[in-house]
C-alpha cells in the first residue's frame, strides 16, 4: 500500500519537475540528472529507515527469540531499559532470567558471563562503555579469547561483548578511548565495528551466532542516526559475513579505510574531494579482526594511494596495521606514502575547541587525501 | 551408596576389589567413620562428624590418593630431568580434597580450579597418560600439548580447568553455576581457589552476584597457608577464609581428612541447590613449594613440613583406617602402592613415546570458525596458514 502511494508521488514529482525544468530550458543532461536525483530520493524514502539503536535492539530481540541460550547481562540493561536504550523492551519480553541487571562489577560479571559460555550458553555482555571493559580485560583475553586454543578445542566460548566505543561528546579522557587496536591485536577474538543500521543488524546477529568470543564496538553518537535498510536486512535470518569489508563508495584515485563513525566522515570527505576532481574509494572495514586485507589491498592496487582513518590513538593503531599490510602485500602499487589520520596522541580533553582538535575532522581527511595525490598546496612544486 | 557402584574410575583396577572380598565385610557394608575434628560453621549449622562409607570406598580412597601422590612425585622427577618445562605446581599433601570432593558429587557437577590442577583432573576422569603427555607437551596430552601444566581440561567430566590467572577461576565458576541454574540442571559448581586468591576483588564481586541470584556455587578455599611465599597472616587481615563471605555461610573443614571433605561437599551441594552460595575452607597443606622453582623452605621450616607429614598426612590417615577396619593387610597395601608405581611408570613411558604436536597445530583451535582467514608465523612471508 505504502509503496504505491510513494510511486504515485514520485510520478507526480517527476511530472512537476519535468514541467519546471522544461520551462527553464535546461540542457537534457541536467534534466536527466535532476530526474535521477529526485527519483533516487523518492526511492530511498520508499526504503525503510532505521536508527542504529533500533537496528541493534531488533537484532538482539530476534536472536533471543531464535535461541533460548542467548541472554543479556550488564548494568542497567533490564529495568532501566538500557543506559542507551539499546535493550529497551527486552526485559518485558524475555524476563529477568534472560535480561540480567548486574551490580557495577565488570570483572565479576564478565567472568560470570565467560563461565556461562564455557557451559554452553550464549551470553551478550554489555559494557556501558568499552572504557569499563578495562576492568574486565583479563577475562576477555585470558579467560575467553585463549581458552579454545589452550584446551585444544574442548572449551569454546560463544560470547559477545558489546557496547559503545570511542569518543562521545564532551565526556573527557576516561570515557573516550577507542579499543579497536588493543582488542584487534588478540588472536582468538573477533572484533567488529558497525557503521550503518544494516551493519549493526547484520554484524550483531553474526556475532551472536558465532561460536567464538566477539568484541562488538558500537558508537554512542551513531545510535540516533538513521540509515535506509533493505528488505533483506529486515528479515530475521539476515546476517553479514564476519571478516568482510564493504566498499561504501567506489573510486579511482585514493583509498580511504575507516570504521564506525569515521565512515560517515570519510564519505563526506569523498564528496568534497569529488568536487575537486579526486575520486575517493571509501572502505567501511566492518571487521577489525579478522581484517579484510584482500579488499584493502585490491583497492590500493587500483587507486595506488591510501589514507587510513580512525578515531583512536595513532601509535600501534588500526591504521598502522593496515599500512604494514599494504606495504607487505602491495608495495609496488603504492605511488605515495600511506597517510594516517587518527585521534590526537593526547588524552581526550574536555574543552570543546580542544576536543575538536583531538578527533579527526572532515577537513583532515580531505587534506590527507590531497597529500596522497600530491595535490597539497603546502607542498613545493614537486608534482 | 548407589553412587559408588555406578561411578566409573579409570584409577581403580580389578585387583583391588579382590582385596576386600577376602575380608568378612562385603564391599558395600556401611561403615561409620568419625572426622578428625568437628566442623566449624559461619552463619550455618555444621554437619555431623559421622560419615557413612563402605570398605569399597575406603580402599578406593587409599588407591586414588596414593596414585595422585605418586603422579606428583613422578612429575617432580620429570621436571628435574627437564622433560617438563615452564611452570609445574604440585598438589602432594592436598589429595584428600580432590578425592573427598569426587566421592560426594557426580560428573554433572562442575569443578573449576587454578593452576594446581593435575590431581583434580585425574579425579574427574582424566588418565595418567593424558596428564604426563600434557606436562611434557606431547600430542596425546589432554590439551594436545598446547596447554601445559596449568591448562588441563576435561569438559565431559565436568572439569573446566586449569587457569593461570589467580582468582579468575572464581567468577568463571560462578558463571558455570549461573548456566546450571539457567538450564535448570539441579547440579552445582565447585569453584576452587587458594588462600592467596582469597583476597581477590573479583572473588567478592562474583560472590555478591552468586548470593543475589541464588546461584548453586560452592566456593572452596584450599587453604594451604601460603600464597606462594607469603604466609596467610601476612596477606590477609582476616585469614578465617570461611568467614570472609560475610552474609554467605561458610564451613571450616580439615582438608587432610578425606571423609571430612566428603561430608562437607555433600552438605554444601545440598545447601547450594536450595539456598545459593556457600564457602568451604579446606585446611590443607602442600609438601612441595609453590611450584618447582620454589624450594618451599625459605618461608617455612622443614620441621613444620615434616610435622604435617607425620601428624596429618591424608594417605596415611586412610591407610590407618583401612588397617583398623581390617580391610587389608599392610603387605596388601604396600603391594597396591607397588602396582601404582608401576602404573605411573608405564604411563610415563607411554607418554614419552608420544610425539610433539605437528607444526600445523600452531594454527589450530584459535577459533572454532576461522572463515578462511590467514594467520601468521614469526616471518609472515615464510609461515602463514589459512584458518578453517
XYZ file of C-alpha atoms in Angstrom:
771
model
C 0.000 0.000 0.000
C 2.603 2.405 1.198
C 4.866 1.728 -1.789
C 2.086 2.504 -4.244
C 1.477 5.901 -2.691
C 5.146 6.769 -2.990
C 5.338 5.758 -6.608
C 2.398 7.930 -7.413
C 4.055 10.716 -5.550
C 7.247 10.077 -7.471
C 5.386 10.239 -10.763
C 3.792 13.487 -9.723
C 7.146 14.858 -8.672
C 8.658 13.800 -11.951
C 5.761 15.362 -13.785
C 6.158 18.614 -11.866
C 9.907 18.621 -12.205
C 9.680 17.901 -15.893
C 7.487 20.929 -16.372
C 9.644 23.179 -14.238
C 12.870 22.133 -15.854
C 11.457 22.366 -19.323
C 10.368 25.924 -18.734
C 13.866 26.915 -17.725
C 15.124 25.482 -20.983
C 17.882 23.427 -19.232
C 20.008 21.056 -21.280
C 18.771 17.477 -21.384
C 21.619 16.058 -19.293
C 20.830 18.259 -16.262
C 17.164 17.348 -16.683
C 18.127 13.724 -16.614
C 20.342 14.383 -13.631
C 17.520 16.216 -11.911
C 15.070 13.390 -12.507
C 17.602 10.868 -11.332
C 18.213 12.894 -8.172
C 14.503 13.240 -7.406
C 13.892 9.632 -8.319
C 16.672 8.400 -6.049
C 15.349 10.483 -3.175
C 11.896 9.111 -3.780
C 13.260 5.554 -3.956
C 15.175 5.996 -0.728
C 12.124 7.281 1.056
C 10.313 4.162 -0.073
C 13.021 2.043 1.574
C 12.617 1.673 5.328
C 14.818 3.845 7.532
C 16.015 2.618 10.872
C 18.171 4.105 13.596
C 21.258 2.175 14.669
C 19.640 1.876 18.087
C 16.580 0.161 16.657
C 18.764 -1.973 14.454
C 20.684 -3.277 17.488
C 17.534 -3.712 19.532
C 15.792 -5.676 16.809
C 18.857 -7.852 16.253
C 19.031 -8.709 19.968
C 15.300 -9.367 20.076
C 15.365 -11.701 17.086
C 18.414 -13.659 18.230
C 16.975 -14.077 21.720
C 13.743 -15.268 20.210
C 15.514 -17.757 17.961
C 17.821 -19.279 20.573
C 16.856 -19.706 24.244
C 20.523 -19.958 25.194
C 21.103 -16.269 24.323
C 20.878 -13.938 27.298
C 21.918 -10.352 28.036
C 23.890 -9.268 31.078
C 25.158 -5.849 32.082
C 24.496 -2.669 34.031
C 21.021 -1.143 33.553
C 20.147 -3.478 30.681
C 16.852 -4.538 32.265
C 14.693 -2.235 34.322
C 16.418 0.932 33.120
C 15.776 -0.291 29.534
C 19.474 0.117 28.749
C 21.795 3.019 29.516
C 21.483 3.988 25.843
C 18.144 2.217 25.374
C 19.658 -0.485 23.168
C 17.951 -3.194 25.243
C 14.637 -1.365 25.512
C 11.636 -3.667 25.888
C 13.681 -6.842 26.168
C 13.166 -7.341 29.919
C 9.392 -7.208 29.465
C 9.564 -9.640 26.604
C 12.094 -12.183 27.932
C 12.068 -11.781 31.704
C 14.772 -11.231 34.312
C 16.455 -14.625 33.822
C 17.418 -13.631 30.301
C 17.932 -9.892 30.719
C 20.103 -9.676 33.802
C 20.855 -6.416 35.611
C 24.225 -6.537 37.344
C 25.907 -4.556 40.089
C 28.731 -2.257 38.993
C 31.285 -5.032 38.986
C 32.715 -5.566 35.499
C 35.407 -8.062 36.468
C 32.829 -10.159 38.282
C 30.040 -10.179 35.725
C 32.344 -10.550 32.752
C 33.885 -13.591 34.425
C 30.421 -14.937 35.149
C 29.465 -14.399 31.506
C 32.548 -16.225 30.251
C 31.902 -19.108 32.670
C 28.335 -19.366 31.390
C 29.718 -19.502 27.839
C 32.087 -22.332 28.877
C 28.987 -24.274 29.933
C 27.350 -23.677 26.543
C 25.109 -20.653 26.988
C 25.425 -17.683 24.607
C 25.857 -14.541 26.698
C 25.753 -10.983 25.367
C 27.664 -8.909 27.882
C 27.091 -5.174 27.705
C 29.730 -2.713 28.833
C 28.224 0.684 29.443
C 31.209 1.916 27.507
C 34.276 -0.019 26.490
C 36.349 2.140 28.820
C 34.914 -0.007 31.634
C 35.937 -3.170 29.834
C 39.459 -2.487 31.072
C 38.275 -3.670 34.476
C 37.354 -6.967 32.871
C 40.015 -7.212 30.190
C 41.697 -10.231 31.816
C 38.508 -12.224 31.346
C 38.058 -11.052 27.757
C 41.606 -12.029 26.774
C 42.797 -14.747 29.147
C 39.523 -16.439 30.008
C 37.664 -16.004 26.712
C 39.981 -15.423 23.750
C 42.606 -18.002 24.609
C 40.517 -20.850 26.000
C 39.737 -22.681 22.784
C 43.435 -22.778 21.945
C 44.715 -23.726 25.417
C 42.172 -26.542 25.666
C 42.810 -27.676 22.067
C 39.164 -27.197 21.190
C 37.476 -28.567 24.334
C 36.336 -25.230 25.742
C 34.795 -22.895 23.185
C 33.433 -19.517 24.232
C 30.401 -18.305 22.227
C 30.175 -14.896 23.889
C 29.618 -11.337 22.648
C 30.997 -8.298 24.464
C 29.250 -5.191 23.189
C 28.872 -1.506 23.993
C 29.786 1.998 22.878
C 33.440 2.544 21.963
C 35.495 5.639 21.247
C 34.764 9.306 21.779
C 31.322 10.652 22.524
C 30.851 14.393 23.079
C 32.450 16.169 25.998
C 32.857 13.082 28.176
C 36.532 13.606 28.882
C 39.652 11.479 28.952
C 38.468 8.444 30.911
C 35.344 7.932 28.829
C 36.601 8.443 25.287
C 39.147 5.789 24.381
C 38.847 3.607 21.275
C 39.738 -0.043 21.938
C 39.745 -1.349 18.375
C 43.542 -1.605 18.171
C 44.029 -3.304 21.551
C 41.345 -5.969 21.053
C 42.170 -6.262 17.365
C 45.661 -7.457 18.267
C 44.475 -10.594 20.085
C 44.302 -13.958 18.366
C 41.199 -15.824 19.490
C 38.998 -12.713 19.459
C 36.862 -11.405 16.660
C 36.391 -7.650 16.654
C 33.578 -5.957 14.743
C 32.752 -2.282 14.226
C 29.444 -1.494 12.527
C 28.704 1.836 10.881
C 25.199 1.829 9.390
C 21.989 0.241 10.635
C 22.401 -2.654 8.234
C 25.910 -3.143 9.575
C 24.572 -3.054 13.118
C 21.849 -5.603 12.471
C 23.842 -7.934 10.277
C 27.037 -7.902 12.298
C 25.372 -8.235 15.708
C 23.353 -11.195 14.510
C 26.503 -12.760 13.067
C 28.341 -12.090 16.326
C 25.676 -13.727 18.482
C 25.562 -16.769 16.211
C 29.355 -17.038 16.081
C 30.920 -19.786 18.231
C 33.906 -17.611 19.219
C 34.272 -14.574 21.502
C 33.334 -11.379 19.655
C 34.093 -7.818 20.745
C 31.388 -5.639 19.204
C 32.363 -1.968 19.117
C 29.389 0.358 18.743
C 29.395 4.155 18.807
C 27.203 6.278 21.046
C 26.888 9.129 18.576
C 25.688 6.737 15.853
C 22.866 5.265 17.936
C 20.426 8.003 16.947
C 21.395 8.150 13.276
C 19.006 6.761 10.683
C 20.021 4.746 7.669
C 17.988 3.043 4.981
C 17.661 -0.695 5.427
C 16.817 -3.133 2.662
C 14.006 -5.659 2.930
C 16.629 -8.377 3.081
C 18.225 -6.734 6.107
C 14.900 -6.640 7.910
C 14.467 -10.369 7.669
C 15.203 -12.224 10.915
C 17.596 -14.618 9.198
C 19.767 -11.740 7.934
C 23.420 -11.612 8.859
C 26.590 -10.150 7.432
C 29.803 -12.130 6.976
C 32.496 -11.599 9.583
C 35.842 -10.540 8.131
C 34.485 -8.800 5.035
C 34.799 -5.062 4.463
C 32.312 -3.088 2.384
C 33.136 -0.645 -0.371
C 30.811 2.192 0.636
C 31.789 4.353 -2.288
C 33.765 3.327 -5.343
C 36.612 5.485 -6.531
C 39.735 5.552 -8.659
C 42.272 7.938 -7.167
C 42.719 7.220 -3.488
C 41.533 4.603 -0.986
C 40.236 5.720 2.391
C 39.775 2.992 5.037
C 37.552 3.737 8.015
C 35.317 2.101 10.579
C 32.395 3.123 12.760
C 31.586 6.828 12.903
C 34.588 7.718 10.760
C 32.958 6.030 7.755
C 30.439 8.872 7.690
C 33.254 11.422 7.858
C 35.109 9.638 5.046
C 32.010 9.742 2.860
C 31.661 13.460 3.494
C 35.328 13.945 2.622
C 34.816 11.924 -0.566
C 32.001 14.312 -1.621
C 34.288 17.286 -1.127
C 37.179 15.583 -2.922
C 34.893 14.679 -5.851
C 34.213 18.361 -6.417
C 37.958 18.873 -6.695
C 38.319 16.051 -9.186
C 39.664 13.437 -6.794
C 37.652 10.213 -6.816
C 37.990 8.564 -3.409
C 37.136 4.933 -2.695
C 35.759 4.586 0.829
C 36.117 1.212 2.526
C 33.962 0.503 5.575
C 36.115 -2.089 7.371
C 33.190 -3.568 9.393
C 35.620 -6.129 10.806
C 38.797 -5.135 12.676
C 39.715 -8.738 13.354
C 39.759 -10.565 11.001
C 40.874 -7.604 8.914
C 39.795 -7.816 5.276
C 43.287 -7.450 3.883
C 42.320 -8.658 0.428
C 39.651 -5.982 -0.091
C 42.010 -3.282 1.184
C 44.904 -4.431 -0.969
C 42.751 -4.873 -4.057
C 41.555 -1.306 -3.617
C 45.061 0.093 -3.151
C 46.269 -1.819 -6.191
C 43.542 0.013 -8.102
C 43.989 3.523 -6.680
C 47.709 3.363 -5.707
C 47.132 5.702 -2.743
C 45.923 5.101 0.786
C 44.608 7.146 3.683
C 43.798 5.222 6.849
C 41.262 6.808 9.163
C 40.390 6.034 12.778
C 39.318 7.811 15.921
C 41.678 6.060 18.309
C 45.241 6.785 19.362
C 47.685 6.732 16.437
C 50.535 4.692 17.850
C 50.083 0.952 17.225
C 46.639 1.727 15.819
C 44.455 0.050 13.232
C 45.908 2.315 10.536
C 49.421 1.201 11.422
C 48.420 -2.425 10.805
C 46.706 -1.552 7.508
C 49.764 0.399 6.373
C 52.044 -2.531 7.222
C 49.758 -4.943 5.393
C 49.706 -2.799 2.259
C 53.474 -2.257 2.308
C 53.974 -6.017 2.655
C 51.468 -7.104 0.027
C 51.197 -4.199 -2.451
C 54.387 -2.152 -2.179
C 54.961 -1.784 -5.934
C 51.444 -0.442 -6.358
C 51.880 2.482 -3.976
C 52.513 5.796 -5.722
C 52.683 7.766 -2.494
C 53.411 7.163 1.182
C 50.464 5.896 3.200
C 48.717 8.702 5.084
C 47.337 8.169 8.588
C 44.559 10.186 10.135
C 43.836 9.245 13.733
C 42.821 10.702 17.052
C 45.394 13.034 18.561
C 48.157 11.498 20.620
C 46.697 13.003 23.797
C 44.182 12.015 26.460
C 40.825 13.424 25.370
C 40.391 16.992 26.619
C 37.071 18.394 27.739
C 37.019 21.957 26.327
C 35.065 21.961 23.079
C 37.782 23.531 20.989
C 40.459 21.164 22.272
C 38.160 18.187 21.840
C 37.640 19.204 18.238
C 41.414 19.217 17.753
C 41.714 15.765 19.347
C 39.448 13.919 16.906
C 39.726 13.708 13.112
C 37.626 16.250 11.228
C 36.465 16.040 7.627
C 38.987 18.666 6.551
C 41.805 16.485 7.973
C 40.708 13.612 5.776
C 40.446 15.836 2.698
C 43.877 17.291 3.318
C 45.487 13.874 3.753
C 43.830 12.542 0.595
C 45.139 15.511 -1.347
C 48.617 14.927 0.044
C 48.430 11.339 -1.088
C 47.502 12.613 -4.521
C 50.337 15.155 -4.486
C 47.697 17.878 -4.694
C 48.518 19.545 -1.418
C 49.033 23.292 -1.722
C 51.529 23.281 1.136
C 53.939 21.086 -0.784
C 56.526 22.740 -3.014
C 56.025 22.189 -6.757
C 57.131 18.540 -6.830
C 54.054 17.325 -8.719
C 25.678 -45.940 48.095
C 24.408 -46.476 44.580
C 26.638 -43.619 43.545
C 29.741 -45.608 44.479
C 28.947 -48.649 42.414
C 27.973 -46.611 39.369
C 30.996 -44.346 39.292
C 33.480 -45.460 36.681
C 37.013 -44.945 37.758
C 39.918 -45.241 35.426
C 42.080 -45.358 38.514
C 40.661 -48.459 40.125
C 41.957 -51.787 38.889
C 40.060 -55.084 39.366
C 42.705 -56.378 41.775
C 41.614 -54.001 44.496
C 38.122 -55.469 44.553
C 39.731 -58.831 45.295
C 41.278 -57.306 48.413
C 38.003 -56.551 50.128
C 36.335 -59.789 49.058
C 38.743 -61.793 51.240
C 37.501 -59.963 54.305
C 34.441 -60.698 56.383
C 32.852 -57.407 55.368
C 31.280 -57.188 51.928
C 32.485 -54.258 49.898
C 29.262 -52.379 50.415
C 28.718 -52.915 54.142
C 28.200 -49.493 55.645
C 30.933 -48.256 57.960
C 30.747 -45.102 60.005
C 33.849 -43.017 60.327
C 34.371 -40.007 62.566
C 36.087 -36.968 61.113
C 39.302 -35.893 62.801
C 37.821 -32.632 64.004
C 34.341 -31.164 64.266
C 33.316 -28.722 61.547
C 33.165 -25.023 62.359
C 30.268 -23.120 60.843
C 29.871 -19.475 59.959
C 26.203 -18.441 59.787
C 25.249 -22.081 59.403
C 24.696 -25.189 61.491
C 27.624 -27.524 60.621
C 27.018 -31.144 59.565
C 27.707 -34.113 61.846
C 31.177 -35.571 62.300
C 29.903 -39.082 61.497
C 30.431 -40.014 57.873
C 28.959 -43.039 56.125
C 31.327 -45.041 53.987
C 31.974 -48.609 52.790
C 35.015 -50.879 52.538
C 34.966 -50.330 48.796
C 35.119 -46.585 49.229
C 37.878 -46.777 51.854
C 40.050 -48.889 49.597
C 39.266 -46.583 46.680
C 40.235 -43.515 48.720
C 43.560 -45.126 49.546
C 44.233 -46.129 45.983
C 43.152 -42.849 44.411
C 45.187 -40.726 46.797
C 48.230 -42.962 46.555
C 48.009 -42.695 42.764
C 47.740 -38.918 42.902
C 50.666 -38.775 45.312
C 52.794 -40.961 43.075
C 51.888 -38.938 39.966
C 53.010 -35.702 41.595
C 56.277 -37.187 42.882
C 56.988 -38.590 39.437
C 56.277 -35.162 37.920
C 58.881 -33.699 40.269
C 61.478 -36.061 38.781
C 60.359 -35.354 35.223
C 60.673 -31.622 35.856
C 64.175 -32.027 37.233
C 65.015 -34.123 34.177
C 63.837 -31.128 32.124
C 61.086 -33.143 30.435
C 58.535 -30.797 31.947
C 59.162 -27.114 31.238
C 57.842 -23.827 32.490
C 55.547 -23.906 35.480
C 54.720 -27.009 37.483
C 52.606 -26.656 40.628
C 52.310 -29.881 42.617
C 49.425 -30.984 44.778
C 51.007 -33.632 47.029
C 49.628 -33.199 50.506
C 46.293 -31.911 49.263
C 44.969 -35.159 47.776
C 42.176 -35.552 50.332
C 40.413 -32.511 48.938
C 40.266 -33.893 45.388
C 39.296 -37.405 46.437
C 36.802 -36.451 49.148
C 35.087 -33.996 46.807
C 34.761 -36.522 43.963
C 33.110 -39.036 46.289
C 30.362 -36.567 47.205
C 29.421 -35.372 43.730
C 28.736 -36.538 40.168
C 30.447 -35.767 36.887
C 27.484 -33.498 36.057
C 28.597 -31.192 38.838
C 31.340 -28.872 37.675
C 34.768 -28.257 39.146
C 36.999 -25.344 38.196
C 40.319 -24.553 39.770
C 43.543 -22.605 39.295
C 46.912 -23.996 38.224
C 47.411 -26.731 40.839
C 45.149 -28.907 38.748
C 46.792 -32.271 37.960
C 45.066 -34.323 40.681
C 41.660 -32.725 40.214
C 41.947 -33.613 36.513
C 42.633 -37.218 37.458
C 39.672 -37.244 39.815
C 37.374 -36.057 37.053
C 38.258 -38.982 34.821
C 41.491 -37.810 33.259
C 44.092 -40.519 32.600
C 47.732 -40.654 33.666
C 48.913 -40.765 30.070
C 46.886 -37.641 29.196
C 48.371 -35.861 32.208
C 52.023 -36.811 31.680
C 51.834 -36.257 27.942
C 50.392 -32.787 28.501
C 53.092 -31.967 31.044
C 55.706 -32.963 28.512
C 53.962 -31.053 25.742
C 53.055 -34.066 23.626
C 50.245 -34.800 21.183
C 48.484 -37.300 23.481
C 48.176 -34.663 26.176
C 44.701 -33.683 27.339
C 45.164 -30.329 25.622
C 47.193 -31.860 22.771
C 50.317 -30.338 24.292
C 49.094 -26.799 23.724
C 48.073 -26.005 27.285
C 50.715 -27.311 29.649
C 50.585 -27.932 33.400
C 48.218 -25.074 34.168
C 45.679 -25.808 31.433
C 44.254 -29.305 31.887
C 40.574 -29.619 30.945
C 38.038 -32.433 30.782
C 34.721 -30.958 29.742
C 32.866 -34.293 29.536
C 33.954 -34.977 33.096
C 32.758 -31.574 34.286
C 36.286 -30.227 34.720
C 36.668 -26.708 33.381
C 40.374 -26.197 34.010
C 43.163 -25.290 34.767
C 43.572 -21.435 34.968
C 46.719 -19.399 35.259
C 45.415 -16.049 36.469
C 44.983 -16.106 40.243
C 41.358 -15.600 41.198
C 39.912 -15.514 37.670
C 38.514 -19.020 38.079
C 36.107 -17.900 40.805
C 33.876 -15.639 38.663
C 34.169 -18.251 35.908
C 32.944 -20.876 38.373
C 30.039 -18.662 39.390
C 29.295 -18.378 35.668
C 29.148 -22.161 35.391
C 26.724 -22.144 38.324
C 24.701 -19.415 36.610
C 24.459 -21.591 33.498
C 23.467 -24.634 35.558
C 20.654 -22.655 37.160
C 19.637 -21.128 33.813
C 19.485 -24.617 32.308
C 17.571 -25.943 35.346
C 20.167 -28.683 35.735
C 19.980 -29.401 39.504
C 23.749 -29.566 39.652
C 26.359 -27.433 41.376
C 29.765 -25.933 40.676
C 32.782 -26.126 42.959
C 34.968 -23.076 42.287
C 38.323 -23.732 43.942
C 40.925 -21.177 44.931
C 43.808 -20.776 47.357
C 44.447 -18.630 50.393
C 46.399 -16.307 48.074
C 43.439 -15.812 45.759
C 41.033 -15.361 48.672
C 41.807 -11.654 48.790
C 40.995 -11.030 45.113
C 38.333 -8.379 44.470
C 36.731 -10.323 41.625
C 36.001 -13.133 44.069
C 33.841 -10.827 46.165
C 32.211 -9.370 43.053
C 31.260 -12.844 41.898
C 30.187 -13.966 45.372
C 27.908 -10.948 45.674
C 26.169 -11.820 42.418
C 26.019 -15.519 43.305
C 24.303 -14.605 46.558
C 21.973 -12.058 44.912
C 20.867 -14.577 42.303
C 20.984 -17.755 44.492
C 23.458 -19.479 42.225
C 24.411 -23.091 43.057
C 28.035 -22.081 43.558
C 30.303 -23.584 46.201
C 33.493 -21.610 46.742
C 36.221 -23.884 48.041
C 39.269 -22.243 49.558
C 42.140 -24.739 49.613
C 43.991 -23.036 52.413
C 47.498 -24.436 52.383
C 48.543 -21.412 54.434
C 50.985 -19.972 51.909
C 50.248 -17.866 48.863
C 53.474 -18.616 47.028
C 55.985 -17.392 49.632
C 53.630 -15.287 51.682
C 52.099 -16.796 54.792
C 48.376 -16.216 55.263
C 48.816 -13.926 58.247
C 50.981 -11.611 56.098
C 48.443 -11.417 53.268
C 45.043 -11.394 54.944
C 43.823 -9.171 57.716
C 41.370 -11.982 58.407
C 42.682 -15.459 57.446
C 39.402 -17.009 58.582
C 38.510 -17.560 54.950
C 35.317 -19.450 55.710
C 34.015 -16.265 57.380
C 35.051 -13.889 54.625
C 31.793 -14.365 52.746
C 30.091 -12.299 55.457
C 26.421 -12.833 54.544
C 27.375 -16.069 52.729
C 27.585 -19.042 55.118
C 30.857 -20.931 55.474
C 32.301 -24.114 56.864
C 35.810 -24.811 58.057
C 36.938 -28.335 57.182
C 40.008 -30.440 57.939
C 41.290 -30.720 54.383
C 43.686 -33.533 55.261
C 40.766 -35.804 56.152
C 39.089 -37.152 53.020
C 35.938 -38.041 54.954
C 35.597 -34.560 56.372
C 35.923 -33.260 52.823
C 33.336 -35.739 51.573
C 30.860 -34.771 54.287
C 31.392 -31.065 53.733
C 30.968 -31.299 49.954
C 27.813 -33.399 50.295
C 26.448 -30.862 52.760
C 27.457 -27.944 50.571
C 25.834 -29.416 47.468
C 22.506 -29.850 49.251
C 22.778 -26.308 50.605
C 23.717 -24.663 47.325
C 20.879 -26.282 45.401
C 18.358 -24.843 47.868
C 19.907 -21.666 49.266
C 22.623 -20.380 46.978
C 26.352 -19.998 47.575
C 28.393 -21.367 50.467
C 32.115 -21.193 51.226
C 34.147 -24.227 52.268
C 37.585 -23.601 53.734
C 39.739 -26.726 53.459
C 42.574 -26.609 55.954
C 45.223 -28.386 53.912
C 48.966 -28.370 53.215
C 51.305 -28.713 50.275
C 54.589 -30.549 50.780
C 56.215 -29.034 47.706
C 56.931 -25.352 47.324
C 54.552 -23.159 45.374
C 56.000 -24.514 42.139
C 59.063 -26.462 41.065
C 61.058 -23.224 41.087
C 60.343 -22.782 44.771
C 62.201 -24.983 47.282
C 59.421 -24.223 49.735
C 61.746 -23.958 52.687
C 62.695 -20.307 52.757
C 59.387 -19.176 54.218
C 58.581 -22.213 56.345
C 60.667 -24.601 58.420
C 61.480 -28.176 57.458
C 60.174 -29.134 60.877
C 56.795 -27.739 60.011
C 56.682 -29.704 56.759
C 57.780 -32.967 58.353
C 55.463 -32.351 61.276
C 52.438 -32.192 58.981
C 53.651 -35.272 57.118
C 53.842 -37.193 60.348
C 50.672 -35.996 62.032
C 48.242 -35.229 59.239
C 49.237 -36.948 56.006
C 45.983 -37.746 54.151
C 47.169 -41.034 52.636
C 48.490 -42.285 55.978
C 45.201 -41.420 57.594
C 43.314 -43.652 55.187
C 45.926 -46.403 55.476
C 45.361 -46.441 59.250
C 41.596 -46.560 58.759
C 41.854 -49.443 56.289
C 44.067 -51.370 58.692
C 41.897 -50.520 61.688
C 38.825 -51.872 59.903
C 40.775 -54.926 58.824
C 40.046 -54.351 55.175
C 43.561 -55.177 54.020
C 46.938 -56.105 55.479
C 49.963 -53.835 55.487
C 51.525 -56.019 52.853
C 48.464 -55.770 50.618
C 48.538 -52.003 50.857
C 52.255 -51.948 50.081
C 51.579 -54.186 47.081
C 48.910 -51.759 45.949
C 51.443 -48.967 46.162
C 53.885 -51.032 44.108
C 51.229 -51.556 41.447
C 50.551 -47.859 41.439
C 54.222 -47.113 40.992
C 54.324 -49.437 38.021
C 51.128 -47.948 36.608
C 52.645 -44.482 36.816
C 55.965 -45.613 35.327
C 54.134 -47.316 32.445
C 52.108 -44.186 31.816
C 55.247 -42.065 31.750
C 56.890 -44.444 29.303
C 53.823 -44.324 27.063
C 53.642 -40.546 27.325
C 57.303 -40.267 26.375
C 56.579 -42.205 23.196
C 54.007 -39.645 22.176
C 55.461 -37.175 19.682
C 55.403 -33.408 19.953
C 52.446 -31.841 18.155
C 52.686 -31.370 14.399
C 53.837 -27.822 13.496
C 50.494 -27.264 11.771
C 48.903 -27.384 15.246
C 50.389 -23.923 15.846
C 47.438 -22.593 13.887
C 44.605 -24.877 15.014
C 41.910 -24.089 17.596
C 42.487 -20.332 17.521
C 38.849 -20.092 16.510
C 36.047 -22.600 16.266
C 35.163 -20.942 12.951
C 38.068 -19.271 11.178
C 36.283 -18.194 7.985
C 39.354 -18.951 5.895
C 41.229 -16.095 7.496
C 45.024 -16.056 7.465
C 47.248 -16.358 10.486
C 50.987 -15.800 10.526
C 54.198 -17.155 11.984
C 57.109 -15.011 13.079
C 58.085 -14.336 9.478
C 54.772 -13.959 7.708
C 56.345 -14.284 4.300
C 57.711 -17.651 5.398
C 54.983 -19.121 7.599
C 51.289 -18.459 7.167
C 48.182 -20.604 7.386
C 44.539 -20.418 6.495
C 42.256 -20.942 9.477
C 39.430 -23.323 8.697
